[in-house]
Short mmCIF file of C-alpha atoms in Angstrom, two decimals:
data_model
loop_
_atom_site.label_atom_id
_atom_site.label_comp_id
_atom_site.label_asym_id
_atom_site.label_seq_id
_atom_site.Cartn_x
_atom_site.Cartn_y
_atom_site.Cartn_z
CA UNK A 1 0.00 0.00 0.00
CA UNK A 2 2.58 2.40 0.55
CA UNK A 3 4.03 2.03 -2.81
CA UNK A 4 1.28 2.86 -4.33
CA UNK A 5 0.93 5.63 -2.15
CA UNK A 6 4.37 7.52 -2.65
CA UNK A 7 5.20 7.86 -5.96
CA UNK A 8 9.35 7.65 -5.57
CA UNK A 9 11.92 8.37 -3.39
CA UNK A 10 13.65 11.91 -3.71
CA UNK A 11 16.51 12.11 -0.95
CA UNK A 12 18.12 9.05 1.22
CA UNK A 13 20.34 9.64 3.30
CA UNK A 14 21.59 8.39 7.13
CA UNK A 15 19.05 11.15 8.96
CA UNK A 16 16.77 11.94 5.98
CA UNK A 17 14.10 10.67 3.62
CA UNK A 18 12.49 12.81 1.44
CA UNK A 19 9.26 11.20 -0.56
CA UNK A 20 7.20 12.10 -3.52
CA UNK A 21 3.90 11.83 -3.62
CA UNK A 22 1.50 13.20 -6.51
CA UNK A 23 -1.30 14.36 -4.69
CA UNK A 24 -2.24 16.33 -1.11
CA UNK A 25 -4.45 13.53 -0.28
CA UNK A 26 -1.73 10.95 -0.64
CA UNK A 27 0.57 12.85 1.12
CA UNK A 28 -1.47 13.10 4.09
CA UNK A 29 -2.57 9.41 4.01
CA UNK A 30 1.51 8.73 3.86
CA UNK A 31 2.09 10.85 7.04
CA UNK A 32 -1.13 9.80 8.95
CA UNK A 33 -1.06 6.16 8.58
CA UNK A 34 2.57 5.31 7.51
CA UNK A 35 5.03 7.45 8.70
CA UNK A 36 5.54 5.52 12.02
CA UNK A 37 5.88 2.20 9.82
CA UNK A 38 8.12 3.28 7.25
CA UNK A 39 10.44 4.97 10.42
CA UNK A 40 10.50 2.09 12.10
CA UNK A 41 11.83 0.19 8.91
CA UNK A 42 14.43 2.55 8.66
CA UNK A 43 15.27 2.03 12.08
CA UNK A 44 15.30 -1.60 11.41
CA UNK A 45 17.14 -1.52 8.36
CA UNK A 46 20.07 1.08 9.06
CA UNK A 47 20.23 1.41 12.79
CA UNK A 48 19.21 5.52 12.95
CA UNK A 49 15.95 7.17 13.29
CA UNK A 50 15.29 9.64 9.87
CA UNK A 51 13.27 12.92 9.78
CA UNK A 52 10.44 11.75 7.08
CA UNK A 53 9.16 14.77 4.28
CA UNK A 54 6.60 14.09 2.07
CA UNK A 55 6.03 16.10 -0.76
CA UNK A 56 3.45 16.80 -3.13
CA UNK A 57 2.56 18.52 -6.53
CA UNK A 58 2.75 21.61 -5.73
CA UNK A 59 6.09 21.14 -3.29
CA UNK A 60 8.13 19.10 -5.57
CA UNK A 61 9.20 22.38 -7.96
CA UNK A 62 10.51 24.18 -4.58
CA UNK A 63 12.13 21.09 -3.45
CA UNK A 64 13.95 20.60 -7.05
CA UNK A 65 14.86 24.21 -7.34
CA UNK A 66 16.86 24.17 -4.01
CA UNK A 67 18.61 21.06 -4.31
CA UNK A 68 19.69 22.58 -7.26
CA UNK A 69 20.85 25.63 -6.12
CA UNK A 70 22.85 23.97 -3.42
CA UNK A 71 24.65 21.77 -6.11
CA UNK A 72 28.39 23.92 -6.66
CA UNK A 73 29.35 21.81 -9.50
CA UNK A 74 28.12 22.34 -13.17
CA UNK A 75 30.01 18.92 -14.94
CA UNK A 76 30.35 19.31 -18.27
CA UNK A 77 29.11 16.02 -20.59
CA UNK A 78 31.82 16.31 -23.18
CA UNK A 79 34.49 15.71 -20.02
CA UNK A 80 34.53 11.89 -19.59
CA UNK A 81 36.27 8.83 -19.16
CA UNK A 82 36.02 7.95 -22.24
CA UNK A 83 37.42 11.23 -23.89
CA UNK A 84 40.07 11.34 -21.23
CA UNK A 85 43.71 10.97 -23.25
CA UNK A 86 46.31 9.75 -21.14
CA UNK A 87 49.54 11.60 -22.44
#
């Protein structure tokens, strides 16, 4: 059920999940009924207690446009691997 709920995960990390989830309504159904659940598997699973976010529609551009903002480097897709010369 909570699949189906939250549409995908956003941000993991060892004190935060962030979650997407398309609609108001199934954002508050996440947080009412399955945010205890879904802590205590984190608990279970990685041995720290997370702060849980659930975003929806209308939060997800915000959300997007700060991560992005807080990213300092721009890489370039024509630097690579594979065009790296050894010389």
């Amino acid at each position: 059920m909570i699949a189906e709920t939250a549409k995908k995960v956003l941000e993991i990390s060892d004190r935060k999940l962030v979650l997407y989830s398309p609609s108001a309504y199934r954002k508050e159904m996440i947080l009412e009924r399955f945010s205890d659940k879904i802590k205590e598997a984190m608990r279970e699973q990685f041995q720290t207690d997370v702060e849980l976010t659930v975003l929806d529609e209308d939060e997800l551009p915000k959300y997007t446009g700060e991560k992005r903002k807080r990213s300092f480097v721009e890489f370039n897709s024509q630097y690579t691997f594979d065009s790296f010369v050894v010389g």
